[in-house]
Coordinates of C-alpha atoms in Angstrom, one line a residue:
X1 CA -46.4 -12.5 39.7
X2 CA -46.5 -11.3 36.3
X3 CA -46.3 -8.0 37.3
X4 CA -43.3 -8.8 39.5
X5 CA -41.8 -10.6 36.8
X6 CA -41.6 -7.6 34.4
X7 CA -40.5 -5.0 37.1
X8 CA -36.8 -5.8 36.3
X9 CA -37.6 -5.4 32.5
X10 CA -39.9 -2.2 32.6
X11 CA -36.9 -0.9 35.1
X12 CA -34.2 -1.8 32.6
X13 CA -36.4 -0.2 29.7
X14 CA -36.7 2.9 31.6
X15 CA -33.0 3.2 32.3
X16 CA -32.4 2.6 28.5
X17 CA -34.7 5.3 27.5
X18 CA -33.3 8.3 29.9
X19 CA -29.3 6.8 28.6
X20 CA -30.4 7.2 24.9
X21 CA -32.2 10.8 25.9
X22 CA -28.6 11.7 27.7
X23 CA -26.5 10.6 24.7
X24 CA -28.6 13.1 22.4
X25 CA -30.0 10.5 19.9
X26 CA -33.3 10.4 18.0
X27 CA -34.7 9.2 14.8
X28 CA -32.4 11.4 12.9
X29 CA -29.1 11.3 11.3
X30 CA -26.1 11.7 13.8
X31 CA -22.8 12.5 12.3
X32 CA -20.8 10.5 14.7
X33 CA -22.9 7.4 14.8
X34 CA -23.1 8.0 10.7
X35 CA -19.1 7.9 10.8
X36 CA -18.9 4.5 12.7
X37 CA -21.9 2.8 10.3
X38 CA -19.6 3.9 7.4
X39 CA -16.7 2.4 9.1
X40 CA -18.5 -1.1 9.3
X41 CA -19.8 -1.0 5.6
X42 CA -15.8 0.0 4.7
X43 CA -14.0 -2.4 7.1
X44 CA -16.4 -5.3 6.5
X45 CA -17.5 -4.7 3.0
X46 CA -21.4 -5.2 3.5
X47 CA -24.0 -3.0 1.5
X48 CA -26.0 -2.4 4.4
X49 CA -24.7 -0.8 8.6
X50 CA -26.3 1.0 11.1
X51 CA -26.2 2.1 14.8
X52 CA -29.4 0.7 16.3
X53 CA -30.7 1.4 19.4
X54 CA -33.9 0.2 20.8
X55 CA -36.8 1.9 22.4
X56 CA -40.2 0.8 23.9
X57 CA -42.0 0.3 20.5
X58 CA -39.2 0.9 18.0
X59 CA -35.5 1.1 17.4
X60 CA -34.1 4.1 16.3
X61 CA -31.0 4.3 13.5
X62 CA -28.7 7.3 14.2
X63 CA -26.3 5.8 12.0
X64 CA -27.2 4.0 9.3
X65 CA -25.8 3.4 5.3
X66 CA -27.0 1.8 2.8
X67 CA -30.3 1.2 4.3
X68 CA -33.6 1.3 1.2
X69 CA -36.6 3.5 1.5
X70 CA -38.8 4.3 3.3
X71 CA -36.6 2.9 6.4
X72 CA -33.7 5.1 5.3
X73 CA -36.0 8.4 5.7
X74 CA -37.6 7.2 9.0
X75 CA -34.5 6.3 10.6
X76 CA -36.3 3.7 12.8
X77 CA -37.6 0.6 12.4
X78 CA -40.6 -1.5 14.1
X79 CA -39.6 -3.9 16.9
X80 CA -40.8 -6.9 14.3
X81 CA -38.3 -5.8 12.3
X82 CA -35.7 -6.0 14.4
X83 CA -32.9 -8.4 14.8
X84 CA -31.2 -5.7 17.1
X85 CA -33.6 -6.3 20.0
X86 CA -32.4 -9.9 20.4
X87 CA -28.8 -8.4 21.2
X88 CA -30.4 -6.2 23.7
X89 CA -32.3 -8.8 25.5
X90 CA -29.2 -11.3 25.5
X91 CA -26.5 -8.6 25.9
X92 CA -24.8 -10.9 23.9
X93 CA -23.2 -10.6 19.7
X94 CA -25.9 -12.0 17.7
X95 CA -24.1 -13.5 14.4
X96 CA -26.6 -15.0 11.8
X97 CA -24.9 -16.2 8.5
X98 CA -28.2 -17.2 6.5
X99 CA -31.5 -16.3 8.5
X100 CA -33.6 -17.9 6.0
X101 CA -31.8 -21.2 7.3
X102 CA -32.1 -20.5 10.8
X103 CA -35.2 -21.5 12.1
X104 CA -35.2 -18.5 14.3
X105 CA -35.4 -15.9 11.9
X106 CA -36.4 -17.8 8.7
X107 CA -39.7 -15.8 8.9
X108 CA -38.5 -12.8 10.5
X109 CA -39.8 -9.7 8.5
X110 CA -36.4 -8.3 8.0
X111 CA -35.6 -11.3 6.0
X112 CA -38.4 -10.7 3.3
X113 CA -38.8 -6.4 3.9
X114 CA -35.4 -5.3 4.5
X115 CA -33.2 -8.2 2.4
X116 CA -31.6 -9.3 5.3
X117 CA -29.5 -12.1 4.4
X118 CA -26.9 -12.1 6.7
X119 CA -26.6 -10.5 9.9
X120 CA -23.8 -9.5 12.6
X121 CA -24.6 -7.5 15.7
X122 CA -22.5 -6.2 18.6
X123 CA -24.0 -4.6 22.0
X124 CA -23.7 -1.2 22.5
X125 CA -23.5 -0.2 26.3
X126 CA -23.3 2.8 28.4
X127 CA -20.7 2.9 31.2
X128 CA -22.7 0.8 34.2
X129 CA -23.1 -1.9 31.4
X130 CA -26.6 -1.5 30.3
X131 CA -27.1 -2.7 26.7
X132 CA -28.6 0.3 24.6
X133 CA -28.7 -1.3 20.8
X134 CA -26.3 -2.5 18.4
X135 CA -23.7 -1.9 15.9
X136 CA -25.0 -4.1 12.9
X137 CA -23.5 -5.3 9.7
X138 CA -25.7 -6.4 7.1
X139 CA -25.4 -8.5 3.9
X140 CA -28.0 -9.0 1.1
X141 CA -26.3 -12.6 0.3
X142 CA -25.5 -15.4 2.8
X143 CA -22.0 -15.1 4.4
X144 CA -19.7 -16.9 6.7
X145 CA -18.5 -14.1 9.1
X146 CA -14.6 -14.5 9.4
X147 CA -13.1 -14.0 12.9
X148 CA -11.3 -11.4 11.5
X149 CA -14.4 -9.5 10.6
X150 CA -15.9 -9.9 13.8
X151 CA -13.1 -8.9 15.9
X152 CA -13.0 -5.6 13.7
X153 CA -16.7 -5.3 14.6
X154 CA -16.4 -5.8 18.1
X155 CA -13.5 -3.2 17.8
X156 CA -15.7 -0.4 16.4
X157 CA -18.6 -1.7 18.9
X158 CA -16.2 -0.8 21.6
X159 CA -15.0 2.5 20.2
X160 CA -19.1 3.2 19.5
X161 CA -20.0 2.6 23.1
X162 CA -17.1 5.0 24.3
X163 CA -18.6 7.6 22.1
X164 CA -21.9 7.1 24.0
X165 CA -20.2 7.2 27.2
X166 CA -18.9 10.4 26.7
X167 CA -22.0 11.9 25.6
X168 CA -23.8 10.6 28.4
X169 CA -21.3 11.4 30.6
X170 CA -21.3 15.2 29.2
X171 CA -24.7 15.0 29.4
X172 CA -24.6 14.0 33.1
X173 CA -21.5 16.9 33.8
X174 CA -23.9 19.6 32.5
X175 CA -26.5 18.4 34.5
X176 CA -24.2 18.3 37.7
X177 CA -23.4 22.0 36.4
X178 CA -26.8 22.9 37.1
X179 CA -26.7 21.3 40.6
X180 CA -23.6 23.4 41.4
X181 CA -25.2 26.6 40.5
X182 CA -28.2 25.9 43.2
X183 CA -26.1 24.0 45.7
X184 CA -23.5 26.7 46.9
X185 CA -22.3 24.5 49.9
X186 CA -21.1 21.8 47.6
X187 CA -19.9 24.1 44.7
X188 CA -15.9 23.1 45.6
X189 CA -16.8 19.5 45.6
X190 CA -19.0 19.3 42.4
X191 CA -16.4 21.4 40.3
X192 CA -14.1 18.7 41.3
X193 CA -16.3 15.8 40.3
X194 CA -16.6 18.0 37.1
X195 CA -13.2 18.1 36.6
X196 CA -12.7 14.6 36.7
X197 CA -15.4 13.5 34.4
X198 CA -14.2 16.1 31.8
X199 CA -10.7 14.9 32.0
X200 CA -12.1 11.3 31.8
X201 CA -14.3 12.3 28.8
X202 CA -11.3 13.7 27.2
X203 CA -9.1 10.4 27.9
X204 CA -11.8 8.3 26.5
X205 CA -12.5 10.7 23.3
X206 CA -8.9 10.4 22.9
X207 CA -8.9 6.7 23.2
X208 CA -11.9 6.1 20.7
X209 CA -10.3 8.8 18.4
X210 CA -7.1 6.8 18.5
X211 CA -8.8 3.4 17.3
X212 CA -10.9 5.2 14.9
X213 CA -7.9 7.0 13.5
X214 CA -5.7 3.7 13.4
X215 CA -8.5 1.8 11.8
X216 CA -8.8 4.6 8.6
X217 CA -5.0 5.5 8.2
X218 CA -3.4 2.2 8.6
X219 CA -5.8 0.5 6.1
X220 CA -4.4 2.3 3.6
X221 CA -0.9 1.9 3.7
X222 CA 1.4 0.4 1.4
X223 CA 4.9 -0.7 2.8
X224 CA 6.8 -0.4 5.9
X225 CA 8.2 2.9 5.4
X226 CA 4.8 4.2 5.1
X227 CA 3.4 2.4 8.7
X228 CA 6.4 3.9 10.2
X229 CA 5.9 7.6 9.0
X230 CA 1.8 7.2 9.9
X231 CA 3.0 6.1 13.3
X232 CA 4.3 9.3 13.8
X233 CA 1.4 11.4 13.6
X234 CA -1.3 8.4 15.2
X235 CA -0.8 9.1 18.6
X236 CA -1.9 12.4 20.2
X237 CA -4.1 14.1 22.5
X238 CA -4.1 13.9 26.4
X239 CA -1.3 11.5 27.0
X240 CA 0.3 11.8 23.9
X241 CA 3.5 10.0 23.8
X242 CA 6.9 11.6 22.9
X243 CA 8.3 8.5 20.7
X244 CA 6.8 5.8 19.0
X245 CA 9.2 2.9 17.7
X246 CA 8.6 0.1 15.1
X247 CA 10.5 -3.2 15.5
X248 CA 9.9 -5.8 12.9
X249 CA 10.6 -9.6 13.9
X250 CA 12.9 -11.5 11.6
X251 CA 14.3 -14.9 11.5
X252 CA 16.8 -14.4 13.6
X253 CA 16.6 -10.8 14.6
X254 CA 14.2 -7.7 16.0
X255 CA 15.0 -4.8 13.2
X256 CA 14.3 -1.7 14.0
X257 CA 12.4 0.3 11.4
X258 CA 13.8 3.9 11.3
X259 CA 11.5 6.9 10.7
X260 CA 12.1 7.7 6.8
X261 CA 11.7 11.4 7.2
X262 CA 14.6 11.5 10.2
X263 CA 15.4 8.8 12.3
X264 CA 16.7 9.2 15.6
X265 CA 20.1 7.9 16.2
X266 CA 19.5 5.1 18.4
X267 CA 17.2 3.4 15.3
X268 CA 20.4 3.7 13.0
X269 CA 23.0 2.5 15.6
X270 CA 21.2 -0.5 17.2
X271 CA 19.5 -1.1 13.6
X272 CA 19.0 -4.9 14.8
X273 CA 18.7 -6.6 18.2
X274 CA 19.2 -10.3 18.8
X275 CA 16.1 -11.7 20.1
X276 CA 17.4 -13.0 23.1
X277 CA 19.1 -10.0 24.1
X278 CA 18.0 -9.5 27.8
X279 CA 18.9 -5.9 28.1
X280 CA 15.8 -4.5 26.4
X281 CA 11.9 -4.2 27.0
X282 CA 11.5 -4.7 23.2
X283 CA 13.2 -7.9 23.1
X284 CA 11.4 -8.9 26.5
X285 CA 8.3 -8.2 25.1
X286 CA 9.0 -10.4 22.0
X287 CA 10.9 -13.1 23.8
X288 CA 8.0 -13.4 26.4
X289 CA 5.0 -12.8 23.6
X290 CA 3.8 -10.1 26.5
X291 CA 3.2 -6.3 27.0
X292 CA 6.2 -4.9 28.9
X293 CA 6.0 -1.7 31.0
X294 CA 9.0 0.1 32.7
X295 CA 7.6 2.9 34.8
X296 CA 11.0 5.3 35.0
X297 CA 14.8 5.2 35.1
X298 CA 14.9 3.4 38.4
X299 CA 12.7 0.6 37.2
X300 CA 14.5 0.2 33.9
X301 CA 18.0 -0.1 36.0
X302 CA 16.5 -2.8 38.6
X303 CA 15.2 -4.6 35.4
X304 CA 17.7 -4.4 32.8
X305 CA 20.7 -2.4 34.1
X306 CA 22.2 0.8 33.2
X307 CA 23.0 0.2 29.8
X308 CA 19.4 0.4 29.3
X309 CA 18.8 3.1 31.3
X310 CA 21.4 5.0 29.4
X311 CA 19.7 4.1 25.9
X312 CA 16.4 5.7 27.4
X313 CA 18.5 8.7 28.5
X314 CA 19.9 9.0 25.1
X315 CA 16.1 8.8 23.6
X316 CA 14.9 11.8 26.3
X317 CA 12.0 9.2 27.5
X318 CA 10.8 8.5 31.5
X319 CA 8.6 6.1 31.1
X320 CA 8.6 3.1 28.0
X321 CA 5.6 0.6 27.0
X322 CA 6.3 -2.3 24.6
X323 CA 3.4 -4.2 22.9
X324 CA 4.1 -7.1 20.8
X325 CA 2.1 -6.9 17.3
X326 CA 0.3 -9.9 16.9
X327 CA -0.5 -10.6 13.0
X328 CA -3.1 -13.2 11.6
X329 CA -0.4 -15.7 12.0
X330 CA 2.7 -15.1 13.8
X331 CA 4.3 -12.2 15.8
X332 CA 5.2 -9.5 13.7
X333 CA 7.2 -7.5 16.0
X334 CA 6.9 -5.0 18.9
X335 CA 5.7 -1.3 19.0
X336 CA 7.6 0.5 21.7
X337 CA 6.1 4.0 23.4
X338 CA 8.0 6.4 25.5
X339 CA 7.1 9.3 27.1
X340 CA 9.3 11.8 27.9
X341 CA 7.8 12.6 31.5
X342 CA 6.8 9.9 34.4
X343 CA 3.4 8.7 32.9
X344 CA 1.0 6.2 34.4
X345 CA -0.4 3.8 31.9
X346 CA -4.4 3.1 33.0
X347 CA -6.3 0.0 32.5
X348 CA -8.3 1.8 29.5
X349 CA -5.6 3.6 28.1
X350 CA -3.4 0.4 28.0
X351 CA -6.5 -1.8 26.5
X352 CA -6.6 1.1 23.8
X353 CA -3.1 0.7 23.1
X354 CA -3.2 -2.8 22.9
X355 CA -6.1 -2.6 20.8
X356 CA -4.5 0.0 18.2
X357 CA -1.5 -2.4 18.5
X358 CA -3.8 -4.6 16.3
X359 CA -4.2 -2.2 13.7
X360 CA -0.7 -1.6 13.5
X361 CA 0.2 -5.3 13.3
X362 CA -2.3 -5.7 10.5
X363 CA -0.5 -2.9 8.6
X364 CA 3.1 -4.6 9.1
X365 CA 1.9 -7.9 7.9
X366 CA 0.2 -6.2 4.7
X367 CA 3.4 -4.3 4.4
X368 CA 5.9 -7.0 4.8
X369 CA 3.9 -9.3 1.9
X370 CA 3.6 -6.2 -0.4
X371 CA 7.2 -5.7 0.3
X372 CA 8.0 -9.2 -0.4
X373 CA 5.9 -9.2 -3.9
X374 CA 7.8 -6.4 -5.0
X375 CA 11.2 -7.7 -4.0
X376 CA 10.2 -11.0 -6.1
X377 CA 9.1 -8.8 -8.9
X378 CA 11.9 -6.7 -9.0
X379 CA 13.8 -10.0 -9.3
X380 CA 12.0 -11.8 -11.7
X381 CA 12.1 -8.3 -14.0
X382 CA 16.1 -8.0 -13.3
X383 CA 16.4 -11.8 -14.3
X384 CA 14.2 -11.2 -17.8
X385 CA 17.0 -8.4 -18.9
X386 CA 19.4 -9.6 -21.5
X387 CA 22.9 -10.6 -21.4
X388 CA 24.5 -8.7 -24.0
X389 CA 26.3 -11.3 -26.5
X390 CA 29.6 -11.5 -26.3
X391 CA 31.5 -9.9 -29.7
X392 CA 34.8 -8.7 -31.1
X393 CA 33.1 -6.9 -33.9
X394 CA 31.0 -4.0 -32.1
X395 CA 31.0 -2.6 -28.7
X396 CA 27.7 -2.7 -26.6
X397 CA 26.4 -1.7 -23.5
X398 CA 23.0 -1.3 -21.9
X399 CA 21.8 1.1 -19.0
X400 CA 18.8 -0.4 -16.6
X401 CA 17.7 1.8 -13.9
X402 CA 13.8 0.8 -12.4
X403 CA 11.4 3.5 -11.5
X404 CA 11.8 5.0 -7.8
X405 CA 8.5 3.6 -7.0
X406 CA 8.8 0.2 -6.0
X407 CA 5.0 -0.9 -6.7
X408 CA 5.6 0.0 -10.4
X409 CA 7.2 -3.0 -11.8
X410 CA 7.1 -1.4 -15.4
X411 CA 7.5 -3.3 -19.0
X412 CA 10.5 -1.7 -20.3
X413 CA 13.3 -3.8 -21.8
X414 CA 16.4 -4.3 -24.1
X415 CA 17.6 -6.9 -26.2
X416 CA 20.6 -8.1 -28.4
X417 CA 21.5 -11.6 -30.1
X418 CA 23.4 -12.4 -32.7
X419 CA 21.5 -13.8 -36.0
X420 CA 22.7 -17.2 -37.6
X421 CA 25.8 -17.1 -39.8
X422 CA 25.1 -17.9 -43.4
X423 CA 27.7 -20.2 -43.3
X424 CA 30.4 -22.2 -41.1
X425 CA 33.2 -20.0 -42.4
X426 CA 35.3 -18.9 -39.1
X427 CA 36.2 -15.2 -40.3
X428 CA 32.2 -14.4 -41.0
X429 CA 31.0 -11.7 -38.9
X430 CA 27.3 -12.2 -37.5
X431 CA 24.9 -9.8 -38.0
X432 CA 23.3 -8.2 -35.0
X433 CA 19.4 -7.8 -33.7
X434 CA 19.2 -5.1 -31.2
X435 CA 15.7 -3.9 -29.2
X436 CA 14.1 -1.5 -26.9
X437 CA 10.5 -1.3 -26.3
X438 CA 8.2 -0.5 -23.6
X439 CA 4.8 -2.7 -22.5
X440 CA 1.9 -0.1 -21.4
X441 CA 1.8 -0.6 -17.4
X442 CA 3.8 -0.7 -14.2
X443 CA 2.7 -3.9 -12.6
X444 CA 3.7 -7.5 -12.7
X445 CA 0.9 -8.0 -15.9
X446 CA 2.9 -5.4 -17.7
X447 CA 6.5 -7.4 -16.9
X448 CA 4.6 -10.8 -17.7
X449 CA 3.3 -9.7 -21.2
X450 CA 7.1 -8.0 -21.9
X451 CA 8.8 -11.3 -21.3
X452 CA 6.2 -12.7 -23.7
X453 CA 6.5 -10.4 -26.1
X454 CA 10.6 -10.4 -26.0
X455 CA 10.6 -14.1 -26.6
X456 CA 8.0 -14.0 -29.4
X457 CA 9.7 -11.2 -31.1
X458 CA 12.8 -13.6 -31.0
X459 CA 11.3 -16.5 -32.4
X460 CA 9.6 -14.2 -35.2
X461 CA 12.7 -13.0 -36.0
X462 CA 14.8 -16.3 -36.1
X463 CA 11.9 -18.1 -37.9
X464 CA 11.7 -15.6 -40.8
X465 CA 14.9 -15.4 -42.7
X466 CA 16.5 -13.3 -43.9
X467 CA 15.7 -12.0 -40.5
X468 CA 14.2 -8.5 -42.0
X469 CA 13.1 -6.3 -38.6
X470 CA 9.4 -5.4 -40.4
X471 CA 8.8 -8.8 -41.1
X472 CA 9.7 -10.0 -37.6
X473 CA 7.3 -7.1 -36.4
X474 CA 4.4 -8.2 -38.7
X475 CA 4.6 -11.5 -37.3
X476 CA 4.4 -10.5 -34.0
X477 CA 1.4 -8.3 -34.8
X478 CA -0.3 -10.8 -36.2
X479 CA 0.6 -13.5 -33.1
X480 CA -0.9 -10.6 -30.7
X481 CA -4.4 -10.2 -32.5
X482 CA -5.1 -13.6 -32.4
X483 CA -3.6 -15.0 -28.5
X484 CA -5.8 -14.0 -25.8
X485 CA -2.7 -11.1 -25.0
X486 CA -3.6 -7.8 -23.7
X487 CA -0.7 -6.4 -25.6
X488 CA 0.3 -2.4 -26.1
X489 CA 3.3 -0.8 -26.3
X490 CA 6.0 0.4 -28.5
X491 CA 9.3 -0.9 -29.7
X492 CA 12.1 -0.4 -31.9
X493 CA 13.6 -3.4 -33.4
X494 CA 16.8 -3.4 -35.9
X495 CA 19.2 -5.2 -37.7
X496 CA 23.2 -4.1 -37.9
X497 CA 25.1 -6.0 -40.9
X498 CA 28.7 -5.9 -42.1
X499 CA 29.2 -4.8 -45.1
X500 CA 31.4 -7.1 -47.1
X501 CA 34.9 -6.1 -47.7
X502 CA 34.8 -3.0 -45.3
X503 CA 34.3 -1.8 -42.1
X504 CA 31.4 0.0 -43.3
X505 CA 27.6 -1.8 -41.5
X506 CA 24.1 -1.4 -42.7
X507 CA 21.6 -0.3 -40.0
X508 CA 18.2 -1.9 -41.0
X509 CA 15.1 -0.7 -38.2
X510 CA 11.5 -0.8 -38.4
X511 CA 9.7 1.6 -35.4
X512 CA 6.3 0.4 -33.9
X513 CA 5.7 4.0 -32.1
X514 CA 8.7 4.5 -30.0
X515 CA 11.3 7.1 -29.4
X516 CA 13.4 7.8 -32.4
X517 CA 16.8 6.1 -32.1
X518 CA 19.8 8.3 -31.9
X519 CA 23.0 7.7 -35.0
X520 CA 26.1 9.7 -34.1
X521 CA 28.7 9.5 -37.1
X522 CA 32.2 10.1 -36.2
X523 CA 32.2 13.5 -37.5
X524 CA 30.1 14.4 -33.9
X525 CA 26.9 15.1 -36.1
X526 CA 23.5 13.2 -34.4
X527 CA 20.5 12.1 -36.6
X528 CA 17.1 11.2 -35.4
X529 CA 16.2 8.6 -37.3
X530 CA 12.4 9.7 -37.3
X531 CA 10.6 7.3 -39.5
X532 CA 8.2 5.0 -37.5
X533 CA 4.8 2.9 -37.7
X534 CA 1.9 3.0 -35.4
X535 CA 2.2 1.5 -32.2
X536 CA 2.0 -2.3 -30.9
X537 CA -1.6 -2.8 -30.0
X538 CA -3.5 -6.1 -30.0
X539 CA -6.9 -4.1 -31.4
X540 CA -5.1 -2.9 -34.2
X541 CA -5.2 -6.3 -35.7
X542 CA -2.6 -7.6 -38.3
X543 CA -0.3 -4.3 -39.3
X544 CA 2.2 -4.7 -42.6
X545 CA 5.5 -3.0 -40.8
X546 CA 7.9 -1.0 -43.0
X547 CA 11.8 -0.8 -42.6
X548 CA 14.5 1.5 -43.2
X549 CA 17.8 1.4 -44.0
X550 CA 20.8 3.6 -43.5
X551 CA 25.0 3.0 -43.9
X552 CA 27.0 3.2 -41.0
X553 CA 30.6 4.6 -41.4
X554 CA 33.2 3.2 -39.4
X555 CA 32.7 4.3 -35.7
X556 CA 29.0 5.3 -35.7
X557 CA 27.3 5.1 -32.5
X558 CA 23.6 3.9 -32.3
X559 CA 21.5 4.7 -29.3
X560 CA 18.4 3.1 -28.4
X561 CA 16.4 4.5 -25.0
X562 CA 12.7 4.4 -23.5
X563 CA 10.7 7.0 -22.8
X564 CA 11.3 7.0 -19.1
X565 CA 14.7 8.9 -20.3
X566 CA 12.9 11.9 -21.3
X567 CA 9.6 11.9 -20.5
X568 CA 9.0 13.8 -17.0
X569 CA 6.1 14.9 -15.5
X570 CA 5.6 18.8 -15.7
X571 CA 8.9 18.8 -18.2
X572 CA 9.4 19.5 -21.9
X573 CA 10.1 16.3 -23.7
X574 CA 11.5 17.7 -27.0
X575 CA 13.7 19.8 -24.4
X576 CA 15.0 16.8 -23.0
X577 CA 15.3 15.0 -26.4
X578 CA 17.0 18.0 -27.6
X579 CA 19.6 17.8 -24.3
X580 CA 20.5 13.6 -25.0
X581 CA 21.6 14.8 -28.4
X582 CA 23.5 17.4 -27.2
X583 CA 24.8 15.1 -24.6
X584 CA 25.2 12.4 -27.3
X585 CA 27.0 15.0 -29.6
X586 CA 29.6 15.7 -27.0
X587 CA 30.6 12.4 -25.3
X588 CA 29.5 9.7 -28.0
X589 CA 33.6 9.4 -28.3
X590 CA 34.0 8.4 -24.8
X591 CA 33.3 4.1 -24.1
X592 CA 29.9 3.5 -24.0
X593 CA 29.4 2.6 -20.6
X594 CA 30.6 5.8 -19.2
X595 CA 28.6 7.6 -21.9
X596 CA 25.2 5.8 -20.9
X597 CA 26.3 6.9 -17.2
X598 CA 26.6 10.5 -18.2
X599 CA 23.4 10.5 -20.2
X600 CA 21.8 8.9 -17.1
X601 CA 23.4 11.3 -14.7
X602 CA 22.3 14.1 -16.4
X603 CA 19.1 13.3 -17.8
X604 CA 16.9 10.9 -15.6
X605 CA 15.4 11.8 -12.1
X606 CA 17.8 10.4 -8.9
X607 CA 14.4 8.8 -8.2
X608 CA 12.5 8.4 -11.7
X609 CA 8.9 8.2 -12.3
X610 CA 9.1 5.3 -14.5
X611 CA 11.9 2.9 -15.7
X612 CA 15.4 4.1 -17.5
X613 CA 16.4 2.2 -20.1
X614 CA 19.4 2.5 -22.7
X615 CA 20.7 0.7 -25.2
X616 CA 23.8 2.0 -27.1
X617 CA 25.8 -0.1 -30.3
X618 CA 29.2 1.0 -31.7
X619 CA 30.6 -0.2 -35.0
X620 CA 34.4 -0.8 -35.3
X621 CA 36.4 2.5 -36.5
X622 CA 39.7 0.6 -37.4
X623 CA 40.8 -3.1 -38.2
X624 CA 40.4 -5.3 -40.8
X625 CA 37.6 -5.1 -43.4
X626 CA 34.4 -7.2 -42.4
X627 CA 33.9 -10.5 -44.4
X628 CA 30.7 -12.1 -45.0

């Protein structure tokens, strides 16, 4: 009775040994299997991962990452240290959050010798469903495996199983070829079988490669345009589609995401679709939350009418497959895949495309989240820019152009405000404070520090009559050296005062390492105000700032700017400053709005790498003398 009970187990073991042998895998490193181990480690963020195949008296590890010696060098573990054999025995996944708290594995040698504190293993099977081993993720700390992590591990196990099947099929194909050479009577039949097997192998390999490419390529996307761009080259190999379109679900519509490098006319003309529109497969896939397949033009006319068929013709397509894109919480949109010739989508191909659509949905969900954060950050940054104060005494204008890269939320700013009058006299002309600064960094943190520094500088100015720029900067330095703020950057802080009984003004400024301001006098001469102190940095500690003074004749123009205007990769900054001086000298007589537009159009990139900030102030050239 015992021998009869063991016979199926022995038969299964022999079949498993033969399958592993055909796959060409031993206790040695295999490039393809190592790649799967790396993908598991990267996607599940685990230190140890391996492809385990169970033999009679050991488990071999043709793919691994992170396993300690001597096991890593041996590429094998005794069955006493194997959790994977439980996966093979049951044919089901094994997920353990903490083996030490599980009575089945509390004393298991893998816990003490291999440092297994959390384990997740998915079965690896051949084409007949025989479980050969498992794809394993191991952590050195107990962890609760999330549904998304287990889903990713299951997808990778399916791709790894496909790779094993392909190798076994290839070995079988080679074996069949040897038989063909000796069996002349069955040569033609065997050749047809070999071609069929090869086609199946190529298709299976293409499907596995598609899933691997999707997991790798789409994991690094940063926005919808990036996702759309990568979709263009994601699908390849046997059965490559002629067009792949992405539609994102909004609150009340379904919106095409045009290819940023060359959108088709259809994507532009039908930019948005009402989700209840019944004339397109894409809206039906969204509305009914299921995959929709249209085999050819006749099927399109029968199901959706001639309008949809004409649209298919304009796209140059014959067959269309629309798959819903499911995010973690909601339906994100629809993936539209088209072939220019009639294409039969088999069960395996449909399953592969559905799995790939899961990766695409994750990328779309992540991109929408990032785009929303960037939009909010841009709105916050714009809200923190100062509205220039109204004045009848001087002309002012400012220009702000954000960096082209939506992720670069900068710390550049400008500011202008009047100082309190010394008395309540109606005819008194108030002094004016102006500032341009640049906090180091291109992220939300830099924008936040910028807002704090701007407010602190205003407070420091107004709290220290007679409102010296140097005194205010010294107070700001002192505060930043004490407060827990990672303050680093440059700025120019300046004060403009009318001179009693004349049209002259006086400029007093203090420069913390910022590009020198430019002063244009009415005769067209432009001077760089080169005097400056060290930059603003909390590690430099309190620093006594210096200030400098210059008389401004009537009609003088003061220009402050940030380095994004003149500093570009691969360009000479000194040459850009010289060009800026020439532009100010030539066009400084124009209105300040027009002057700043001309400067920005000539010097700034259409898609600048950094924020561009300009602030200009012009003193009156005529009128009644100033009264203080």
